[in-house]
PDB file of C-alpha atoms in Angstrom:
ATOM      1  CA  UNK A   1      53.832 111.614 145.177  1.00  0.00           C
ATOM      2  CA  UNK A   2      56.052 108.857 143.707  1.00  0.00           C
ATOM      3  CA  UNK A   3      56.284 107.268 147.105  1.00  0.00           C
ATOM      4  CA  UNK A   4      52.507 107.244 147.438  1.00  0.00           C
ATOM      5  CA  UNK A   5      52.091 105.589 143.996  1.00  0.00           C
ATOM      6  CA  UNK A   6      54.707 102.949 144.858  1.00  0.00           C
ATOM      7  CA  UNK A   7      52.887 102.235 148.115  1.00  0.00           C
ATOM      8  CA  UNK A   8      49.563 101.830 146.284  1.00  0.00           C
ATOM      9  CA  UNK A   9      51.177  99.526 143.695  1.00  0.00           C
ATOM     10  CA  UNK A  10      52.802  97.446 146.444  1.00  0.00           C
ATOM     11  CA  UNK A  11      49.496  97.076 148.307  1.00  0.00           C
ATOM     12  CA  UNK A  12      47.782  96.159 145.007  1.00  0.00           C
ATOM     13  CA  UNK A  13      50.425  93.498 144.351  1.00  0.00           C
ATOM     14  CA  UNK A  14      49.982  92.030 147.850  1.00  0.00           C
ATOM     15  CA  UNK A  15      46.181  91.919 147.398  1.00  0.00           C
ATOM     16  CA  UNK A  16      46.587  90.248 143.987  1.00  0.00           C
ATOM     17  CA  UNK A  17      48.933  87.628 145.450  1.00  0.00           C
ATOM     18  CA  UNK A  18      46.600  86.955 148.380  1.00  0.00           C
ATOM     19  CA  UNK A  19      43.697  86.508 145.936  1.00  0.00           C
ATOM     20  CA  UNK A  20      45.607  83.614 144.367  1.00  0.00           C
ATOM     21  CA  UNK A  21      45.197  81.626 147.573  1.00  0.00           C
ATOM     22  CA  UNK A  22      41.465  81.259 146.906  1.00  0.00           C
ATOM     23  CA  UNK A  23      40.974  78.443 144.400  1.00  0.00           C
ATOM     24  CA  UNK A  24      37.405  77.074 144.178  1.00  0.00           C
ATOM     25  CA  UNK A  25      36.864  73.370 143.557  1.00  0.00           C
ATOM     26  CA  UNK A  26      37.131  72.361 139.914  1.00  0.00           C
ATOM     27  CA  UNK A  27      34.150  71.198 137.893  1.00  0.00           C
ATOM     28  CA  UNK A  28      35.468  67.816 136.853  1.00  0.00           C
ATOM     29  CA  UNK A  29      34.383  64.201 136.976  1.00  0.00           C
ATOM     30  CA  UNK A  30      37.872  63.334 135.704  1.00  0.00           C
ATOM     31  CA  UNK A  31      36.617  62.015 132.375  1.00  0.00           C
ATOM     32  CA  UNK A  32      33.916  59.805 133.854  1.00  0.00           C
ATOM     33  CA  UNK A  33      30.724  59.551 131.853  1.00  0.00           C
ATOM     34  CA  UNK A  34      27.837  58.589 134.096  1.00  0.00           C
ATOM     35  CA  UNK A  35      24.891  56.487 132.850  1.00  0.00           C
ATOM     36  CA  UNK A  36      22.673  59.600 133.000  1.00  0.00           C
ATOM     37  CA  UNK A  37      24.951  61.626 130.693  1.00  0.00           C
ATOM     38  CA  UNK A  38      23.171  62.650 127.481  1.00  0.00           C
ATOM     39  CA  UNK A  39      25.581  60.554 125.422  1.00  0.00           C
ATOM     40  CA  UNK A  40      24.413  57.463 127.339  1.00  0.00           C
ATOM     41  CA  UNK A  41      20.717  58.370 127.120  1.00  0.00           C
ATOM     42  CA  UNK A  42      20.624  59.147 123.378  1.00  0.00           C
ATOM     43  CA  UNK A  43      22.815  58.062 120.501  1.00  0.00           C
ATOM     44  CA  UNK A  44      24.885  61.069 119.496  1.00  0.00           C
ATOM     45  CA  UNK A  45      26.599  61.098 116.111  1.00  0.00           C
ATOM     46  CA  UNK A  46      30.337  61.816 116.213  1.00  0.00           C
ATOM     47  CA  UNK A  47      29.980  65.247 114.572  1.00  0.00           C
ATOM     48  CA  UNK A  48      27.323  66.322 117.110  1.00  0.00           C
ATOM     49  CA  UNK A  49      29.392  64.984 119.999  1.00  0.00           C
ATOM     50  CA  UNK A  50      32.354  67.049 118.777  1.00  0.00           C
ATOM     51  CA  UNK A  51      30.211  70.188 118.585  1.00  0.00           C
ATOM     52  CA  UNK A  52      28.818  69.622 122.081  1.00  0.00           C
ATOM     53  CA  UNK A  53      32.279  68.995 123.552  1.00  0.00           C
ATOM     54  CA  UNK A  54      33.785  72.044 121.880  1.00  0.00           C
ATOM     55  CA  UNK A  55      30.958  74.531 122.345  1.00  0.00           C
ATOM     56  CA  UNK A  56      28.820  73.366 125.270  1.00  0.00           C
ATOM     57  CA  UNK A  57      30.337  70.959 127.772  1.00  0.00           C
ATOM     58  CA  UNK A  58      32.730  73.380 129.505  1.00  0.00           C
ATOM     59  CA  UNK A  59      29.775  75.227 131.042  1.00  0.00           C
ATOM     60  CA  UNK A  60      26.988  72.663 130.706  1.00  0.00           C
ATOM     61  CA  UNK A  61      28.498  69.427 131.998  1.00  0.00           C
ATOM     62  CA  UNK A  62      30.564  68.131 134.894  1.00  0.00           C
ATOM     63  CA  UNK A  63      33.746  67.991 132.821  1.00  0.00           C
ATOM     64  CA  UNK A  64      35.160  71.433 132.218  1.00  0.00           C
ATOM     65  CA  UNK A  65      38.448  71.653 130.326  1.00  0.00           C
ATOM     66  CA  UNK A  66      40.260  74.400 132.215  1.00  0.00           C
ATOM     67  CA  UNK A  67      42.643  76.704 130.318  1.00  0.00           C
ATOM     68  CA  UNK A  68      45.875  78.049 131.824  1.00  0.00           C
ATOM     69  CA  UNK A  69      44.320  81.349 132.911  1.00  0.00           C
ATOM     70  CA  UNK A  70      41.820  79.529 135.129  1.00  0.00           C
ATOM     71  CA  UNK A  71      44.579  79.295 137.742  1.00  0.00           C
ATOM     72  CA  UNK A  72      44.716  83.081 138.083  1.00  0.00           C
ATOM     73  CA  UNK A  73      42.274  85.095 140.139  1.00  0.00           C
ATOM     74  CA  UNK A  74      39.934  86.866 139.443  1.00  0.00           C
ATOM     75  CA  UNK A  75      39.519  84.967 136.130  1.00  0.00           C
ATOM     76  CA  UNK A  76      38.913  81.748 138.068  1.00  0.00           C
ATOM     77  CA  UNK A  77      36.036  83.195 140.073  1.00  0.00           C
ATOM     78  CA  UNK A  78      34.513  84.695 136.929  1.00  0.00           C
ATOM     79  CA  UNK A  79      34.707  81.298 135.180  1.00  0.00           C
ATOM     80  CA  UNK A  80      33.245  79.408 138.129  1.00  0.00           C
ATOM     81  CA  UNK A  81      30.288  81.791 138.169  1.00  0.00           C
ATOM     82  CA  UNK A  82      29.596  81.069 134.492  1.00  0.00           C
ATOM     83  CA  UNK A  83      29.983  77.319 134.981  1.00  0.00           C
ATOM     84  CA  UNK A  84      27.687  77.264 138.018  1.00  0.00           C
ATOM     85  CA  UNK A  85      25.013  79.267 136.215  1.00  0.00           C
ATOM     86  CA  UNK A  86      25.397  77.160 133.070  1.00  0.00           C
ATOM     87  CA  UNK A  87      24.967  73.895 134.960  1.00  0.00           C
ATOM     88  CA  UNK A  88      21.940  75.241 136.836  1.00  0.00           C
ATOM     89  CA  UNK A  89      20.242  75.947 133.506  1.00  0.00           C
ATOM     90  CA  UNK A  90      21.387  72.808 131.676  1.00  0.00           C
ATOM     91  CA  UNK A  91      23.659  69.957 132.683  1.00  0.00           C
ATOM     92  CA  UNK A  92      24.353  67.359 130.004  1.00  0.00           C
ATOM     93  CA  UNK A  93      25.995  65.155 132.653  1.00  0.00           C
ATOM     94  CA  UNK A  94      22.658  64.952 134.505  1.00  0.00           C
ATOM     95  CA  UNK A  95      20.442  64.683 131.399  1.00  0.00           C
ATOM     96  CA  UNK A  96      18.974  61.277 132.285  1.00  0.00           C
ATOM     97  CA  UNK A  97      17.741  62.592 135.628  1.00  0.00           C
ATOM     98  CA  UNK A  98      15.484  65.105 133.826  1.00  0.00           C
ATOM     99  CA  UNK A  99      11.889  64.077 133.144  1.00  0.00           C
ATOM    100  CA  UNK A 100      10.982  63.535 129.482  1.00  0.00           C
ATOM    101  CA  UNK A 101       8.990  66.773 129.570  1.00  0.00           C
ATOM    102  CA  UNK A 102      11.947  68.693 130.984  1.00  0.00           C
ATOM    103  CA  UNK A 103      14.223  67.158 128.332  1.00  0.00           C
ATOM    104  CA  UNK A 104      11.825  68.356 125.624  1.00  0.00           C
ATOM    105  CA  UNK A 105      11.782  71.854 127.126  1.00  0.00           C
ATOM    106  CA  UNK A 106      15.584  71.918 127.367  1.00  0.00           C
ATOM    107  CA  UNK A 107      15.970  70.815 123.740  1.00  0.00           C
ATOM    108  CA  UNK A 108      13.493  73.488 122.645  1.00  0.00           C
ATOM    109  CA  UNK A 109      15.398  76.174 124.571  1.00  0.00           C
ATOM    110  CA  UNK A 110      18.740  74.976 123.181  1.00  0.00           C
ATOM    111  CA  UNK A 111      17.369  75.224 119.626  1.00  0.00           C
ATOM    112  CA  UNK A 112      15.955  78.705 120.241  1.00  0.00           C
ATOM    113  CA  UNK A 113      19.223  79.961 121.733  1.00  0.00           C
ATOM    114  CA  UNK A 114      21.278  78.525 118.884  1.00  0.00           C
ATOM    115  CA  UNK A 115      18.972  80.160 116.321  1.00  0.00           C
ATOM    116  CA  UNK A 116      19.212  83.491 118.191  1.00  0.00           C
ATOM    117  CA  UNK A 117      23.037  83.218 118.436  1.00  0.00           C
ATOM    118  CA  UNK A 118      22.804  83.412 122.228  1.00  0.00           C
ATOM    119  CA  UNK A 119      24.855  80.286 122.813  1.00  0.00           C
ATOM    120  CA  UNK A 120      27.690  79.793 123.256  1.00  0.00           C
ATOM    121  CA  UNK A 121      28.135  83.048 125.144  1.00  0.00           C
ATOM    122  CA  UNK A 122      30.132  85.793 123.465  1.00  0.00           C
ATOM    123  CA  UNK A 123      32.361  86.036 126.557  1.00  0.00           C
ATOM    124  CA  UNK A 124      33.270  82.355 126.032  1.00  0.00           C
ATOM    125  CA  UNK A 125      33.794  82.488 122.269  1.00  0.00           C
ATOM    126  CA  UNK A 126      35.936  85.597 122.641  1.00  0.00           C
ATOM    127  CA  UNK A 127      38.712  83.363 123.954  1.00  0.00           C
ATOM    128  CA  UNK A 128      37.546  79.983 122.608  1.00  0.00           C
ATOM    129  CA  UNK A 129      37.283  80.755 118.894  1.00  0.00           C
ATOM    130  CA  UNK A 130      36.766  77.083 118.031  1.00  0.00           C
ATOM    131  CA  UNK A 131      33.512  77.123 120.041  1.00  0.00           C
ATOM    132  CA  UNK A 132      31.830  79.546 117.627  1.00  0.00           C
ATOM    133  CA  UNK A 133      29.140  77.655 115.734  1.00  0.00           C
ATOM    134  CA  UNK A 134      29.207  78.074 111.979  1.00  0.00           C
ATOM    135  CA  UNK A 135      26.099  77.730 109.807  1.00  0.00           C
ATOM    136  CA  UNK A 136      26.703  74.051 109.009  1.00  0.00           C
ATOM    137  CA  UNK A 137      27.271  73.153 112.668  1.00  0.00           C
ATOM    138  CA  UNK A 138      24.118  74.998 113.699  1.00  0.00           C
ATOM    139  CA  UNK A 139      22.123  73.162 111.047  1.00  0.00           C
ATOM    140  CA  UNK A 140      23.552  69.785 112.098  1.00  0.00           C
ATOM    141  CA  UNK A 141      22.872  70.477 115.752  1.00  0.00           C
ATOM    142  CA  UNK A 142      19.333  71.724 115.099  1.00  0.00           C
ATOM    143  CA  UNK A 143      18.549  68.670 112.929  1.00  0.00           C
ATOM    144  CA  UNK A 144      19.814  66.353 115.665  1.00  0.00           C
ATOM    145  CA  UNK A 145      17.799  68.205 118.315  1.00  0.00           C
ATOM    146  CA  UNK A 146      14.692  67.857 116.146  1.00  0.00           C
ATOM    147  CA  UNK A 147      15.249  64.085 115.802  1.00  0.00           C
ATOM    148  CA  UNK A 148      15.695  63.661 119.554  1.00  0.00           C
ATOM    149  CA  UNK A 149      12.630  65.845 120.221  1.00  0.00           C
ATOM    150  CA  UNK A 150      10.576  63.754 117.816  1.00  0.00           C
ATOM    151  CA  UNK A 151      11.641  60.545 119.554  1.00  0.00           C
ATOM    152  CA  UNK A 152      10.714  62.085 122.928  1.00  0.00           C
ATOM    153  CA  UNK A 153       7.274  63.169 121.753  1.00  0.00           C
ATOM    154  CA  UNK A 154       6.594  59.617 120.498  1.00  0.00           C
ATOM    155  CA  UNK A 155       7.388  58.286 123.989  1.00  0.00           C
ATOM    156  CA  UNK A 156       4.998  60.709 125.706  1.00  0.00           C
TER     157      UNK A 156
END
């Protein structure tokens, strides 16, 4: 029986080590901020920029800050899935490529998800405690979103 357990553990170790060979491409523009990035399209106050960087950009931009555990499978694959899905729903790095109507819709959805405590995801804030939005940060972010939405509606 002990021999069988050792064999299973050895095979598990080999599979784990082989999994490490698969490393998907990283989501990084290497610090570049393109002209269509939200920070280039709209003026963003420093406090709002800090909130967005800390709580949003890892999954919703092209500049993810990868932690040490992102080099270990299967955590890497799990993270890449979240990042891919996040960028499909909202990509701050591509903000300027969205139509004004789409920008308004995105801002409305962001506000609703912040109010409902749906963003940032609990699975993200579990490890990234600094990404949890407190009441003041939520209020600041929602006020900024409202200002940007108002400016968009004046354009349309």
